[in-house]
Tab-separated table of C-alpha atoms and ligand atoms in Angstrom:
chain	number	residue	atom	x	y	z
A	1	UNK	CA	-9.266	7.214	-17.799
A	2	UNK	CA	-6.058	8.873	-16.541
A	3	UNK	CA	-5.048	7.021	-13.387
A	4	UNK	CA	-2.247	7.280	-10.834
A	5	UNK	CA	-1.390	4.109	-8.897
A	6	UNK	CA	0.780	4.093	-5.758
A	7	UNK	CA	2.053	0.838	-4.222
A	8	UNK	CA	2.985	-2.151	-6.372
A	9	UNK	CA	3.353	-4.950	-3.834
A	10	UNK	CA	1.935	-8.454	-4.274
A	11	UNK	CA	-1.555	-6.934	-4.637
A	12	UNK	CA	-0.852	-3.593	-6.277
A	13	UNK	CA	1.217	-4.904	-9.141
A	14	UNK	CA	-1.416	-7.274	-10.616
A	15	UNK	CA	-4.123	-4.666	-9.974
A	16	UNK	CA	-2.217	-1.969	-11.904
A	17	UNK	CA	-1.592	-4.497	-14.694
A	18	UNK	CA	-5.335	-5.198	-14.997
A	19	UNK	CA	-6.053	-1.470	-15.238
A	20	UNK	CA	-3.545	-1.199	-18.099
A	21	UNK	CA	-5.135	-4.200	-19.818
A	22	UNK	CA	-8.541	-2.540	-19.510
A	23	UNK	CA	-7.159	0.365	-21.562
A	24	UNK	CA	-6.624	2.968	-18.838
A	25	UNK	CA	-3.676	5.363	-18.952
A	26	UNK	CA	-1.817	4.426	-15.778
A	27	UNK	CA	1.074	6.261	-14.137
A	28	UNK	CA	2.608	4.055	-11.447
A	29	UNK	CA	4.859	4.792	-8.501
A	30	UNK	CA	6.472	2.405	-6.034
A	31	UNK	CA	8.952	3.086	-3.230
A	32	UNK	CA	11.364	0.529	-4.705
A	33	UNK	CA	11.413	1.604	-8.315
A	34	UNK	CA	12.108	-1.881	-9.837
A	35	UNK	CA	8.522	-2.957	-9.262
A	36	UNK	CA	7.285	0.083	-11.171
A	37	UNK	CA	9.786	-0.445	-14.004
A	38	UNK	CA	8.430	-3.988	-14.394
A	39	UNK	CA	5.145	-2.464	-15.629
A	40	UNK	CA	6.772	-0.011	-18.037
A	41	UNK	CA	6.936	-2.711	-20.736
A	42	UNK	CA	3.184	-3.161	-20.367
A	43	UNK	CA	2.385	0.454	-21.083
A	44	UNK	CA	2.641	2.121	-17.673
A	45	UNK	CA	4.295	5.490	-17.236
A	46	UNK	CA	6.687	5.362	-14.289
A	47	UNK	CA	6.616	8.340	-11.930
A	48	UNK	CA	9.569	9.429	-9.814
A	49	UNK	CA	7.395	10.421	-6.840
A	50	UNK	CA	3.839	10.030	-5.486
A	51	UNK	CA	3.191	13.687	-6.390
A	52	UNK	CA	4.255	13.093	-9.988
A	53	UNK	CA	1.866	10.117	-10.239
A	54	UNK	CA	-0.957	12.242	-8.832
A	55	UNK	CA	-0.448	15.191	-11.205
A	56	UNK	CA	-3.124	15.209	-13.889
A	57	UNK	CA	-4.740	11.978	-12.624
A	58	UNK	CA	-8.539	11.823	-12.704
A	59	UNK	CA	-8.380	9.039	-10.135
A	60	UNK	CA	-5.488	8.233	-7.802
A	61	UNK	CA	-5.437	4.705	-6.353
A	62	UNK	CA	-3.381	3.743	-3.296
A	63	UNK	CA	-2.421	0.137	-2.447
A	64	UNK	CA	0.567	0.700	-0.116
A	65	UNK	CA	0.988	-1.408	3.018
A	66	UNK	CA	-0.427	0.456	6.009
A	67	UNK	CA	-1.446	3.721	7.710
A	68	UNK	CA	2.086	5.038	7.883
A	69	UNK	CA	2.685	4.450	4.190
A	70	UNK	CA	-0.637	6.078	3.206
A	71	UNK	CA	0.100	9.071	5.455
A	72	UNK	CA	3.534	9.479	3.892
A	73	UNK	CA	2.542	9.107	0.251
A	74	UNK	CA	-0.866	10.816	0.289
A	75	UNK	CA	-0.977	13.362	3.116
A	76	UNK	CA	2.763	14.030	2.794
A	77	UNK	CA	2.921	14.247	-1.009
A	78	UNK	CA	0.201	13.280	-3.460
A	79	UNK	CA	-2.666	15.298	-1.992
A	80	UNK	CA	-0.994	18.606	-2.832
A	81	UNK	CA	-0.464	17.546	-6.454
A	82	UNK	CA	-3.921	16.054	-7.099
A	83	UNK	CA	-6.266	18.313	-9.100
A	84	UNK	CA	-9.453	19.690	-7.540
A	85	UNK	CA	-12.304	17.380	-8.512
A	86	UNK	CA	-10.041	14.328	-8.776
A	87	UNK	CA	-10.843	11.208	-6.739
A	88	UNK	CA	-8.528	9.358	-4.351
A	89	UNK	CA	-9.483	5.677	-4.006
A	90	UNK	CA	-7.899	4.136	-0.894
A	91	UNK	CA	-7.772	0.385	-1.542
A	92	UNK	CA	-5.254	-0.616	1.179
A	93	UNK	CA	-6.539	-1.919	4.494
A	94	UNK	CA	-6.096	1.090	6.774
A	95	UNK	CA	-7.577	2.316	10.042
A	96	UNK	CA	-11.053	3.785	10.213
A	97	UNK	CA	-9.479	6.849	11.871
A	98	UNK	CA	-7.070	7.465	8.979
A	99	UNK	CA	-9.840	6.847	6.456
A	100	UNK	CA	-11.830	9.594	8.213
A	101	UNK	CA	-8.841	11.972	8.160
A	102	UNK	CA	-8.354	11.340	4.448
A	103	UNK	CA	-12.025	12.064	3.750
A	104	UNK	CA	-11.706	15.419	5.545
A	105	UNK	CA	-8.386	16.328	3.923
A	106	UNK	CA	-9.689	15.638	0.409
A	107	UNK	CA	-12.866	17.639	0.985
A	108	UNK	CA	-10.730	20.538	2.238
A	109	UNK	CA	-8.661	20.314	-0.971
A	110	UNK	CA	-11.763	20.267	-3.191
A	111	UNK	CA	-11.109	16.617	-4.095
A	112	UNK	CA	-13.196	13.487	-3.578
A	113	UNK	CA	-12.430	10.429	-1.517
A	114	UNK	CA	-13.607	6.841	-1.906
A	115	UNK	CA	-12.648	4.029	0.475
A	116	UNK	CA	-12.505	0.754	-1.447
A	117	UNK	CA	-10.595	-2.017	0.338
A	118	UNK	CA	-10.610	-5.475	-1.223
A	119	UNK	CA	-11.119	-9.117	-0.321
A	120	UNK	CA	-9.053	-11.700	-2.213
A	121	UNK	CA	-5.418	-12.761	-2.330
A	122	UNK	CA	-2.783	-12.018	-5.014
A	123	UNK	CA	-4.069	-14.772	-7.330
A	124	UNK	CA	-7.553	-13.228	-7.198
A	125	UNK	CA	-6.002	-9.813	-7.893
A	126	UNK	CA	-4.193	-11.259	-10.935
A	127	UNK	CA	-7.394	-12.864	-12.232
A	128	UNK	CA	-9.438	-9.634	-11.661
A	129	UNK	CA	-11.559	-11.603	-9.203
A	130	UNK	CA	-11.340	-9.364	-6.136
A	131	UNK	CA	-14.402	-8.419	-4.109
A	132	UNK	CA	-14.457	-4.687	-3.479
A	133	UNK	CA	-16.173	-2.961	-0.575
A	134	UNK	CA	-16.664	0.692	-1.538
A	135	UNK	CA	-18.088	3.805	0.086
A	136	UNK	CA	-17.999	7.497	-0.717
A	137	UNK	CA	-20.014	10.244	-2.423
A	138	UNK	CA	-22.285	8.665	-5.039
A	139	UNK	CA	-20.901	10.693	-7.948
A	140	UNK	CA	-17.349	9.608	-7.055
A	141	UNK	CA	-18.428	5.970	-6.705
A	142	UNK	CA	-19.984	6.149	-10.110
A	143	UNK	CA	-16.754	7.450	-11.646
A	144	UNK	CA	-14.894	4.540	-10.051
A	145	UNK	CA	-17.162	1.800	-11.421
A	146	UNK	CA	-15.090	1.100	-14.584
A	147	UNK	CA	-12.004	0.808	-12.348
A	148	UNK	CA	-13.698	-1.657	-10.025
A	149	UNK	CA	-14.962	-3.639	-13.024
A	150	UNK	CA	-11.361	-4.050	-14.226
A	151	UNK	CA	-10.170	-5.284	-10.820
A	152	UNK	CA	-12.876	-7.446	-9.353
A	153	UNK	CA	-15.781	-9.806	-9.736
A	154	UNK	CA	-18.111	-7.614	-7.710
A	155	UNK	CA	-18.449	-4.432	-5.668
A	156	UNK	CA	-20.530	-3.838	-2.560
A	157	UNK	CA	-21.408	-0.147	-2.350
A	158	UNK	CA	-21.987	0.878	1.249
A	159	UNK	CA	-23.149	4.483	0.935
A	160	UNK	CA	-21.664	7.940	1.248
A	161	UNK	CA	-19.699	7.622	4.501
A	162	UNK	CA	-16.342	6.395	3.138
A	163	UNK	CA	-14.633	5.126	6.348
A	164	UNK	CA	-17.430	2.563	6.808
A	165	UNK	CA	-15.837	0.514	4.011
A	166	UNK	CA	-12.625	0.188	6.015
A	167	UNK	CA	-14.582	-0.865	9.099
A	168	UNK	CA	-16.297	-3.596	7.066
A	169	UNK	CA	-12.962	-4.761	5.642
A	170	UNK	CA	-11.441	-4.974	9.139
A	171	UNK	CA	-14.469	-6.888	10.448
A	172	UNK	CA	-14.183	-9.281	7.484
A	173	UNK	CA	-10.484	-9.921	8.078
A	174	UNK	CA	-11.263	-10.541	11.746
A	175	UNK	CA	-13.651	-13.304	10.626
A	176	UNK	CA	-10.976	-14.889	8.415
A	177	UNK	CA	-8.261	-14.868	11.069
A	178	UNK	CA	-10.742	-16.174	13.670
A	179	UNK	CA	-11.449	-19.065	11.323
A	180	UNK	CA	-7.703	-19.778	11.191
A	181	UNK	CA	-7.409	-19.682	14.986
A	182	UNK	CA	-10.284	-22.191	15.169
A	183	UNK	CA	-8.788	-24.399	12.464
A	184	UNK	CA	-5.393	-24.304	14.184
A	185	UNK	CA	-6.892	-25.379	17.507
A	186	UNK	CA	-9.021	-28.150	15.961
A	187	UNK	CA	-6.071	-29.445	13.901
A	188	UNK	CA	-3.846	-29.473	17.007
A	189	UNK	CA	-6.495	-31.509	18.806
A	190	UNK	CA	-6.881	-34.153	16.111
A	191	UNK	CA	-3.129	-34.314	15.417
A	192	UNK	CA	-2.386	-34.818	19.112
A	193	UNK	CA	-4.850	-37.731	19.073
A	194	UNK	CA	-2.905	-39.251	16.163
A	195	UNK	CA	-5.453	-38.434	13.442
A	196	UNK	CA	-4.657	-37.112	9.996
A	197	UNK	CA	-5.657	-33.411	9.773
A	198	UNK	CA	-6.232	-33.534	5.990
A	199	UNK	CA	-8.964	-36.154	6.330
A	200	UNK	CA	-10.476	-34.173	9.224
A	201	UNK	CA	-10.560	-31.030	7.068
A	202	UNK	CA	-12.288	-32.877	4.240
A	203	UNK	CA	-14.902	-34.239	6.627
A	204	UNK	CA	-15.575	-30.806	8.107
A	205	UNK	CA	-15.821	-29.196	4.698
A	206	UNK	CA	-18.287	-31.772	3.458
A	207	UNK	CA	-20.289	-32.175	6.655
A	208	UNK	CA	-20.301	-28.649	8.068
A	209	UNK	CA	-18.893	-25.647	6.294
A	210	UNK	CA	-18.689	-26.147	2.517
A	211	UNK	CA	-16.661	-22.967	2.368
A	212	UNK	CA	-13.883	-22.170	-0.131
A	213	UNK	CA	-12.138	-20.216	2.622
A	214	UNK	CA	-12.120	-23.115	5.068
A	215	UNK	CA	-10.952	-25.391	2.288
A	216	UNK	CA	-8.214	-23.110	1.045
A	217	UNK	CA	-6.777	-21.916	4.350
A	218	UNK	CA	-7.331	-25.354	5.876
A	219	UNK	CA	-5.176	-26.852	3.134
A	220	UNK	CA	-2.393	-24.300	3.662
A	221	UNK	CA	-2.351	-25.189	7.367
A	222	UNK	CA	-2.572	-28.986	6.855
A	223	UNK	CA	0.298	-28.809	4.343
A	224	UNK	CA	2.141	-26.229	6.487
A	225	UNK	CA	2.716	-24.219	3.308
A	226	UNK	CA	3.312	-20.746	4.674
A	227	UNK	CA	5.769	-19.540	2.027
A	228	UNK	CA	5.578	-17.653	-0.250
A	229	UNK	CA	3.162	-15.513	1.723
A	230	UNK	CA	-0.041	-14.510	-0.089
A	231	UNK	CA	-0.702	-12.136	2.808
A	232	UNK	CA	2.151	-11.502	5.213
A	233	UNK	CA	1.471	-12.317	8.858
A	234	UNK	CA	2.880	-8.932	9.855
A	235	UNK	CA	0.113	-7.255	7.812
A	236	UNK	CA	-2.484	-9.609	9.330
A	237	UNK	CA	-1.371	-8.437	12.771
A	238	UNK	CA	-1.793	-4.851	11.566
A	239	UNK	CA	-5.402	-5.609	10.606
A	240	UNK	CA	-6.275	-7.235	13.949
A	241	UNK	CA	-4.774	-4.221	15.720
A	242	UNK	CA	-6.861	-1.884	13.555
A	243	UNK	CA	-10.018	-3.892	14.285
A	244	UNK	CA	-9.237	-3.609	18.011
A	245	UNK	CA	-8.670	0.150	17.677
A	246	UNK	CA	-12.043	0.574	15.977
A	247	UNK	CA	-13.624	-1.672	18.629
A	248	UNK	CA	-12.112	0.401	21.427
A	249	UNK	CA	-13.439	3.594	19.893
A	250	UNK	CA	-16.943	2.097	19.723
A	251	UNK	CA	-16.662	0.345	23.139
A	252	UNK	CA	-17.040	-3.142	21.681
A	253	UNK	CA	-15.169	-5.860	23.562
A	254	UNK	CA	-13.550	-8.321	21.120
A	255	UNK	CA	-11.867	-10.892	23.359
A	256	UNK	CA	-11.186	-13.246	20.467
A	257	UNK	CA	-9.422	-10.501	18.530
A	258	UNK	CA	-7.258	-9.755	21.593
A	259	UNK	CA	-6.243	-13.412	21.883
A	260	UNK	CA	-5.433	-13.637	18.177
A	261	UNK	CA	-3.404	-10.418	18.372
A	262	UNK	CA	-1.206	-12.082	20.999
A	263	UNK	CA	-0.830	-15.280	18.951
A	264	UNK	CA	0.213	-13.251	15.908
A	265	UNK	CA	2.621	-11.254	18.070
A	266	UNK	CA	4.128	-14.532	19.304
A	267	UNK	CA	4.693	-15.539	15.667
A	268	UNK	CA	6.371	-12.182	14.930
A	269	UNK	CA	8.532	-12.591	18.060
A	270	UNK	CA	9.745	-15.910	16.627
A	271	UNK	CA	10.757	-14.260	13.357
A	272	UNK	CA	7.716	-15.471	11.395
A	273	UNK	CA	6.225	-12.115	10.409
A	274	UNK	CA	7.021	-12.613	6.722
A	275	UNK	CA	5.234	-15.995	6.526
A	276	UNK	CA	1.631	-16.201	5.336
A	277	UNK	CA	-0.827	-15.181	8.062
A	278	UNK	CA	-2.204	-18.743	8.167
A	279	UNK	CA	1.063	-19.524	10.052
A	280	UNK	CA	-0.953	-18.400	13.087
A	281	UNK	CA	-1.801	-22.126	13.297
A	282	UNK	CA	1.907	-22.894	13.986
A	283	UNK	CA	1.739	-20.940	17.233
A	284	UNK	CA	-1.297	-22.943	18.301
A	285	UNK	CA	0.357	-26.260	17.300
A	286	UNK	CA	3.549	-25.351	19.193
A	287	UNK	CA	1.502	-24.582	22.305
A	288	UNK	CA	0.109	-28.119	22.052
A	289	UNK	CA	3.669	-29.527	22.036
A	290	UNK	CA	3.368	-30.620	18.397
A	291	UNK	CA	6.311	-30.564	16.039
A	292	UNK	CA	6.274	-27.810	13.438
A	293	UNK	CA	8.618	-27.459	10.456
A	294	UNK	CA	11.537	-25.041	10.752
A	295	UNK	CA	10.616	-21.636	9.317
A	296	UNK	CA	11.314	-17.960	9.362
B	301	NAP	P1	3.164	-5.971	0.163
B	301	NAP	O1	3.360	-6.970	-0.923
B	301	NAP	O2	3.958	-6.062	1.412
B	301	NAP	O3	3.365	-4.514	-0.506
B	301	NAP	C1	3.352	-3.366	0.280
B	301	NAP	C2	3.499	-2.142	-0.627
B	301	NAP	O4	3.540	-0.970	0.203
B	301	NAP	C3	4.776	-2.139	-1.455
B	301	NAP	O5	4.523	-1.468	-2.672
B	301	NAP	C4	5.704	-1.308	-0.565
B	301	NAP	O6	6.764	-0.716	-1.275
B	301	NAP	C5	4.742	-0.264	-0.084
B	301	NAP	N1	5.170	0.417	1.137
B	301	NAP	C6	5.337	-0.099	2.377
B	301	NAP	N2	5.710	0.854	3.256
B	301	NAP	C7	5.788	2.001	2.541
B	301	NAP	C8	6.110	3.337	2.883
B	301	NAP	N3	6.415	3.697	4.138
B	301	NAP	N4	6.076	4.270	1.901
B	301	NAP	C9	5.748	3.932	0.635
B	301	NAP	N5	5.423	2.681	0.235
B	301	NAP	C10	5.446	1.737	1.205
B	301	NAP	O7	1.631	-5.902	0.652
B	301	NAP	P2	0.284	-6.317	-0.095
B	301	NAP	O8	-0.052	-7.709	0.341
B	301	NAP	O9	0.345	-5.957	-1.536
B	301	NAP	O10	-0.736	-5.352	0.674
B	301	NAP	C11	-1.048	-4.033	0.269
B	301	NAP	C12	-2.326	-3.621	1.007
B	301	NAP	O11	-3.407	-4.492	0.598
B	301	NAP	C13	-2.244	-3.768	2.533
B	301	NAP	O12	-2.949	-2.724	3.138
B	301	NAP	C14	-2.913	-5.117	2.804
B	301	NAP	O13	-3.443	-5.180	4.106
B	301	NAP	C15	-3.997	-5.112	1.738
B	301	NAP	N6	-4.489	-6.433	1.294
B	301	NAP	C16	-3.636	-7.471	1.057
B	301	NAP	C17	-4.156	-8.707	0.624
B	301	NAP	C18	-3.271	-9.908	0.370
B	301	NAP	O14	-3.803	-11.031	0.294
B	301	NAP	N7	-1.967	-9.759	0.210
B	301	NAP	C19	-5.536	-8.858	0.434
B	301	NAP	C20	-6.388	-7.769	0.652
B	301	NAP	C21	-5.848	-6.550	1.084
B	301	NAP	P3	8.154	-1.531	-1.523
B	301	NAP	O15	7.904	-2.390	-2.736
B	301	NAP	O16	9.153	-0.473	-1.752
B	301	NAP	O17	8.417	-2.341	-0.273
């Protein structure tokens, strides 16, 4: 299939590579061109602009950072160059409101829109092991299935109303960051009592949760290994904000999300926005008067 791919960050680059490996014809664009050039040797065509990547594409995939970036590259540029009948697949984690605007804009342009955000970190992206949450018109979803098969281990199709997929992604990320808040608080408690947090984590994983997420994020926090970031804390803050925006629109109080937003903001205020988002646990440890390694 002829694909355009915009946004080659820690997620986008391995995703575009997997699409090339699956035999698709991929034209890539990235704001800093070096990351696009890195894929040229693997068969990608490098575009000079988002519009150039969109021209002639049957499916245009976006994996840029946030709402602003998607607005700039799609609404500002690519949409006008995308052929009628082509599909835009928005795989970044963006607001429900922007996802809705994109759906309307593509319909107005005679194009199709699929929202397909992903769960999984850069190593899962590299191993084509992402979980994809997709929604959009059924014919467009069907056209996207070979793309999803090249990127992930499974897709959850949520129906025709595309923005729902972004709501589900935001709710899922809220669960993950809430788990980290809870882990951070429990670790601070046991550390303050002089216990070893690694042994505590092992006990909890065997006795209570048996969850790869608890195990994996728990280990990052126990080992205080926040660099290099798999998912930057600054982007995690973006997602909690977006969950709160959606919650406000639907009149759903989310007091835990509000608390976590402030903890993440405290980390950003201390210059830790580029650390992994599990560094939320540092803020909690510092509040307990525990020593944390220098960072940021
Ligand atoms: P990243 O490594 O920070 O990459 C961000 C990408 O967005 C880069 O290609 C960057 O271009 C581009 N970008 C940022 N602002 C832009 C703008 N104004 N105009 C054009 N391009 C812009 O982030 P990432 O971790 O790959 O995340 C990408 C998306 O996936 C985000 O929505 C994130 O929430 C979501 N996500 C991430 C993970 C994860 O574990 N990392 C997991 C699931 C979903 P430059 O290279 O020029 O900076």
